[in-house]
Amino acid sequence: MATLIFLERQCSFGKIAFAKWIGTCLNSDSFRCCSTSNEANSTVQSTDVQEYDTAQKLEIEQLDISRMSHWHRMKVNCECPPMDEFRWQRTREALRKRYALYGRASGVDPGLLWPSSAELAEQQLEDDLWRPKLVETIEMEKAEAERKQQDRKNRMHAIELNLKNYGNLLKEYESRIQKKNAEALAIKLEKERKIREIQDFLGYAADPTDPKVVEYLEKKKQEEKKAAKLARKKAMETKLIAQVQSNMNN
């Protein structure tokens, strides 16, 4: 009886050890003697999917009538195209944009994206000229405020002086208005006189665009110029005679 109990215990211990060994092999994936039917099916399915994708891509390329190059097609599909296709891709601006879009996948060395010493010096010069520092900006604002305040004082002083001379300024303004109105009235009367003169010359009310009217006005203009020239000449002669007479009397 004791012997049977001992054998049962040994058998149970063996089963437990065997179960632990099986579990260890399954967890470490080192106990694989053959592939199951499920694994074979998954392999076949993945192969079929790859072949289907390849065939579909080939069909899309054959049916594509856009005539885009491989580089542009990669851009459209949001893929990272090669950077040796065009010459402009070697510029720093293009490399910066490429690195910003694709990151490390772009294959761009980040050290090439930084400005050179000459560019930094030029940028510093531009900042000094067009982007003043905070202290300089504060001083400029203070100077601008003082200038505005001084302009306001000058304006108020001018207003006070004008208030003192309000009577004289009003008389000057009224005289200018009267002179302007008189000139406008003289021009109006002269125009009416010319219209009456043209009507008397032609014998009927003519249109200002009539060729006869234009010819008459041109002729009248030449006569007025000639008369003005003669008047100036006569005035100069009179002045010269008066000057000679005054010299003789002296």
Short mmCIF file of C-alpha atoms in Angstrom, two decimals:
data_model
loop_
_atom_site.label_atom_id
_atom_site.label_comp_id
_atom_site.label_asym_id
_atom_site.label_seq_id
_atom_site.Cartn_x
_atom_site.Cartn_y
_atom_site.Cartn_z
CA MET A 1 0.00 0.00 0.00
CA ALA A 2 2.79 2.40 0.86
CA THR A 3 4.50 1.54 -2.41
CA LEU A 4 1.41 2.48 -4.45
CA ILE A 5 1.10 5.85 -2.70
CA PHE A 6 4.78 6.59 -3.40
CA LEU A 7 4.36 5.79 -7.11
CA GLU A 8 1.28 8.03 -7.42
CA ARG A 9 3.19 10.92 -5.86
CA GLN A 10 6.10 10.44 -8.25
CA CYS A 11 3.71 10.36 -11.22
CA SER A 12 2.00 13.59 -10.10
CA PHE A 13 5.38 15.29 -9.67
CA GLY A 14 6.37 14.17 -13.16
CA LYS A 15 3.18 15.53 -14.67
CA ILE A 16 3.71 18.89 -13.01
CA ALA A 17 7.31 19.13 -14.22
CA PHE A 18 6.31 18.13 -17.75
CA ALA A 19 3.55 20.76 -17.79
CA LYS A 20 6.01 23.45 -16.65
CA TRP A 21 8.47 22.45 -19.37
CA ILE A 22 5.78 22.61 -22.05
CA GLY A 23 4.71 26.09 -20.86
CA THR A 24 8.29 27.36 -20.94
CA CYS A 25 8.78 26.12 -24.48
CA LEU A 26 5.56 27.70 -25.68
CA ASN A 27 6.35 31.08 -24.08
CA SER A 28 9.88 31.24 -25.51
CA ASP A 29 8.67 30.08 -28.94
CA SER A 30 11.61 27.68 -29.08
CA PHE A 31 9.58 24.50 -29.22
CA ARG A 32 8.40 24.40 -32.83
CA CYS A 33 8.65 21.12 -34.60
CA CYS A 34 6.29 21.89 -37.49
CA SER A 35 3.95 24.57 -38.78
CA THR A 36 0.26 24.27 -38.29
CA SER A 37 -2.35 24.66 -40.93
CA ASN A 38 -3.29 28.15 -39.60
CA GLU A 39 0.27 29.42 -40.07
CA ALA A 40 0.38 28.06 -43.58
CA ASN A 41 -2.91 29.72 -44.39
CA SER A 42 -1.70 33.09 -43.01
CA THR A 43 1.49 32.85 -45.09
CA VAL A 44 -0.50 32.13 -48.22
CA GLN A 45 -2.88 34.98 -47.47
CA SER A 46 -0.03 37.50 -46.94
CA THR A 47 1.54 36.38 -50.22
CA ASP A 48 -1.76 36.81 -52.00
CA VAL A 49 -2.20 40.30 -50.50
CA GLN A 50 1.28 41.35 -51.63
CA GLU A 51 0.67 40.04 -55.14
CA TYR A 52 -2.70 41.81 -55.23
CA ASP A 53 -1.14 45.12 -54.09
CA THR A 54 1.61 44.81 -56.68
CA ALA A 55 -0.89 44.06 -59.43
CA GLN A 56 -3.11 46.93 -58.32
CA LYS A 57 -0.20 49.40 -58.33
CA LEU A 58 0.84 48.20 -61.77
CA GLU A 59 -2.71 48.60 -63.03
CA ILE A 60 -2.93 52.12 -61.57
CA GLU A 61 0.35 53.10 -63.24
CA GLN A 62 -0.87 51.72 -66.56
CA LEU A 63 -4.18 53.56 -66.30
CA ASP A 64 -2.58 56.81 -65.11
CA ILE A 65 -2.88 59.44 -67.86
CA SER A 66 -1.52 62.35 -65.82
CA ARG A 67 1.98 61.83 -67.30
CA MET A 68 3.49 62.70 -63.95
CA SER A 69 6.99 61.58 -63.20
CA HIS A 70 7.78 59.17 -60.41
CA TRP A 71 9.01 62.09 -58.28
CA HIS A 72 5.78 64.05 -58.65
CA ARG A 73 3.67 60.95 -58.09
CA MET A 74 5.46 60.38 -54.79
CA LYS A 75 4.72 63.99 -53.81
CA VAL A 76 1.04 63.52 -54.59
CA ASN A 77 0.93 60.33 -52.52
CA CYS A 78 2.56 62.14 -49.55
CA GLU A 79 5.73 60.08 -49.84
CA CYS A 80 9.28 61.32 -49.42
CA PRO A 81 10.73 61.76 -52.94
CA PRO A 82 14.47 61.60 -53.70
CA MET A 83 16.34 64.89 -53.40
CA ASP A 84 18.61 64.53 -56.43
CA GLU A 85 15.93 64.98 -59.08
CA PHE A 86 16.15 68.76 -59.56
CA ARG A 87 18.88 71.32 -59.10
CA TRP A 88 16.77 73.59 -56.92
CA GLN A 89 16.49 70.82 -54.33
CA ARG A 90 20.09 71.47 -53.28
CA THR A 91 19.35 75.00 -52.10
CA ARG A 92 19.17 75.65 -48.39
CA GLU A 93 15.57 76.83 -48.53
CA ALA A 94 14.51 73.60 -50.26
CA LEU A 95 16.48 71.49 -47.78
CA ARG A 96 14.86 73.32 -44.86
CA LYS A 97 11.41 72.75 -46.29
CA ARG A 98 12.18 69.10 -46.96
CA TYR A 99 13.43 68.54 -43.42
CA ALA A 100 10.38 70.34 -42.02
CA LEU A 101 8.04 68.07 -44.01
CA TYR A 102 9.71 64.67 -43.63
CA GLY A 103 12.08 65.01 -40.68
CA ARG A 104 14.87 62.44 -40.46
CA ALA A 105 13.31 60.41 -43.26
CA SER A 106 14.26 63.22 -45.65
CA GLY A 107 17.95 62.29 -45.44
CA VAL A 108 18.97 65.93 -44.89
CA ASP A 109 21.83 66.76 -42.57
CA PRO A 110 20.45 69.29 -40.03
CA GLY A 111 23.87 70.93 -39.83
CA LEU A 112 23.47 72.22 -43.39
CA LEU A 113 20.33 74.13 -42.49
CA TRP A 114 22.01 76.69 -40.23
CA PRO A 115 23.15 80.04 -41.69
CA SER A 116 26.83 80.72 -42.29
CA SER A 117 28.96 83.28 -40.44
CA ALA A 118 28.60 85.80 -43.26
CA GLU A 119 24.83 85.38 -43.28
CA LEU A 120 24.69 85.78 -39.51
CA ALA A 121 26.72 89.00 -39.78
CA GLU A 122 24.41 90.29 -42.49
CA GLN A 123 21.37 89.39 -40.41
CA GLN A 124 22.88 91.17 -37.41
CA LEU A 125 23.49 94.28 -39.52
CA GLU A 126 19.91 94.18 -40.78
CA ASP A 127 18.62 93.81 -37.22
CA ASP A 128 20.70 96.79 -36.10
CA LEU A 129 19.37 98.93 -38.95
CA TRP A 130 15.72 97.93 -39.11
CA ARG A 131 15.02 96.30 -35.74
CA PRO A 132 16.22 98.61 -32.97
CA LYS A 133 16.77 97.36 -29.46
CA LEU A 134 14.33 97.94 -26.62
CA VAL A 135 16.30 100.84 -25.12
CA GLU A 136 16.55 102.56 -28.50
CA THR A 137 12.85 102.01 -29.10
CA ILE A 138 11.98 103.58 -25.74
CA GLU A 139 14.19 106.59 -26.50
CA MET A 140 12.60 106.98 -29.92
CA GLU A 141 9.13 106.86 -28.39
CA LYS A 142 10.10 109.49 -25.82
CA ALA A 143 11.53 111.75 -28.53
CA GLU A 144 8.37 111.31 -30.62
CA ALA A 145 6.17 112.15 -27.63
CA GLU A 146 8.23 115.29 -26.92
CA ARG A 147 8.01 116.33 -30.56
CA LYS A 148 4.22 115.93 -30.57
CA GLN A 149 3.95 117.92 -27.35
CA GLN A 150 6.10 120.71 -28.80
CA ASP A 151 4.00 120.76 -31.98
CA ARG A 152 0.87 121.06 -29.86
CA LYS A 153 2.37 123.99 -27.94
CA ASN A 154 3.34 125.74 -31.17
CA ARG A 155 -0.14 125.20 -32.57
CA MET A 156 -1.80 126.59 -29.45
CA HIS A 157 0.52 129.61 -29.58
CA ALA A 158 -0.39 130.20 -33.23
CA ILE A 159 -4.10 129.93 -32.36
CA GLU A 160 -3.71 132.53 -29.61
CA LEU A 161 -1.95 134.91 -32.01
CA ASN A 162 -4.66 134.39 -34.62
CA LEU A 163 -7.34 135.12 -32.04
CA LYS A 164 -5.63 138.42 -31.26
CA ASN A 165 -5.46 139.28 -34.98
CA TYR A 166 -8.92 137.93 -35.74
CA GLY A 167 -10.25 141.25 -37.05
CA ASN A 168 -7.40 141.78 -39.51
CA LEU A 169 -7.50 138.15 -40.65
CA LEU A 170 -11.25 138.39 -41.24
CA LYS A 171 -10.80 141.51 -43.36
CA GLU A 172 -8.09 139.81 -45.41
CA TYR A 173 -10.32 136.79 -45.92
CA GLU A 174 -13.26 138.93 -47.03
CA SER A 175 -11.03 140.88 -49.41
CA ARG A 176 -9.77 137.64 -50.96
CA ILE A 177 -13.34 136.41 -51.39
CA GLN A 178 -14.39 139.70 -53.00
CA LYS A 179 -11.41 139.61 -55.34
CA LYS A 180 -12.18 136.04 -56.32
CA ASN A 181 -15.83 136.87 -56.97
CA ALA A 182 -14.84 139.92 -59.00
CA GLU A 183 -12.50 137.84 -61.15
CA ALA A 184 -15.20 135.22 -61.70
CA LEU A 185 -17.69 137.96 -62.65
CA ALA A 186 -15.20 139.51 -65.06
CA ILE A 187 -14.61 136.15 -66.73
CA LYS A 188 -18.36 135.61 -67.02
CA LEU A 189 -18.92 139.06 -68.55
CA GLU A 190 -16.04 138.55 -70.96
CA LYS A 191 -17.52 135.23 -72.04
CA GLU A 192 -20.93 136.80 -72.59
CA ARG A 193 -19.33 139.61 -74.57
CA LYS A 194 -17.54 137.13 -76.82
CA ILE A 195 -20.76 135.18 -77.36
CA ARG A 196 -22.61 138.35 -78.38
CA GLU A 197 -19.73 139.35 -80.62
CA ILE A 198 -19.76 135.95 -82.33
CA GLN A 199 -23.51 136.11 -82.81
CA ASP A 200 -23.20 139.59 -84.31
CA PHE A 201 -20.43 138.38 -86.62
CA LEU A 202 -22.26 135.27 -87.82
CA GLY A 203 -25.79 136.60 -87.60
CA TYR A 204 -27.15 133.58 -85.73
CA ALA A 205 -26.70 131.66 -82.47
CA ALA A 206 -23.89 129.22 -83.25
CA ASP A 207 -22.57 126.21 -81.41
CA PRO A 208 -19.17 126.79 -79.71
CA THR A 209 -17.84 123.70 -81.53
CA ASP A 210 -18.76 125.14 -84.93
CA PRO A 211 -15.63 125.47 -87.15
CA LYS A 212 -16.55 129.06 -87.95
CA VAL A 213 -16.75 129.89 -84.26
CA VAL A 214 -13.38 128.23 -83.60
CA GLU A 215 -11.82 130.12 -86.51
CA TYR A 216 -13.23 133.42 -85.29
CA LEU A 217 -12.01 132.83 -81.74
CA GLU A 218 -8.51 131.98 -82.97
CA LYS A 219 -8.45 135.12 -85.09
CA LYS A 220 -9.68 137.19 -82.17
CA LYS A 221 -7.04 135.68 -79.92
CA GLN A 222 -4.26 136.62 -82.32
CA GLU A 223 -5.61 140.17 -82.55
CA GLU A 224 -5.69 140.48 -78.77
CA LYS A 225 -2.10 139.25 -78.51
CA LYS A 226 -1.02 141.75 -81.13
CA ALA A 227 -2.84 144.57 -79.35
CA ALA A 228 -1.28 143.62 -76.01
CA LYS A 229 2.17 143.55 -77.60
CA LEU A 230 1.66 146.99 -79.10
CA ALA A 231 0.43 148.30 -75.75
CA ARG A 232 3.53 147.01 -73.98
CA LYS A 233 5.74 148.50 -76.66
CA LYS A 234 4.01 151.85 -76.38
CA ALA A 235 4.30 151.78 -72.59
CA MET A 236 8.03 151.08 -72.83
CA GLU A 237 8.48 153.92 -75.31
CA THR A 238 6.58 156.29 -73.04
CA LYS A 239 8.68 155.26 -70.07
CA LEU A 240 11.90 155.68 -72.03
CA ILE A 241 10.88 159.16 -73.24
CA ALA A 242 10.02 160.20 -69.71
CA GLN A 243 13.37 158.92 -68.46
CA VAL A 244 15.28 160.81 -71.18
CA GLN A 245 13.41 164.01 -70.43
CA SER A 246 14.15 163.72 -66.72
CA ASN A 247 17.85 163.21 -67.47
CA MET A 248 17.90 166.29 -69.74
CA ASN A 249 16.25 168.42 -67.09
CA ASN A 250 18.80 167.32 -64.52
#
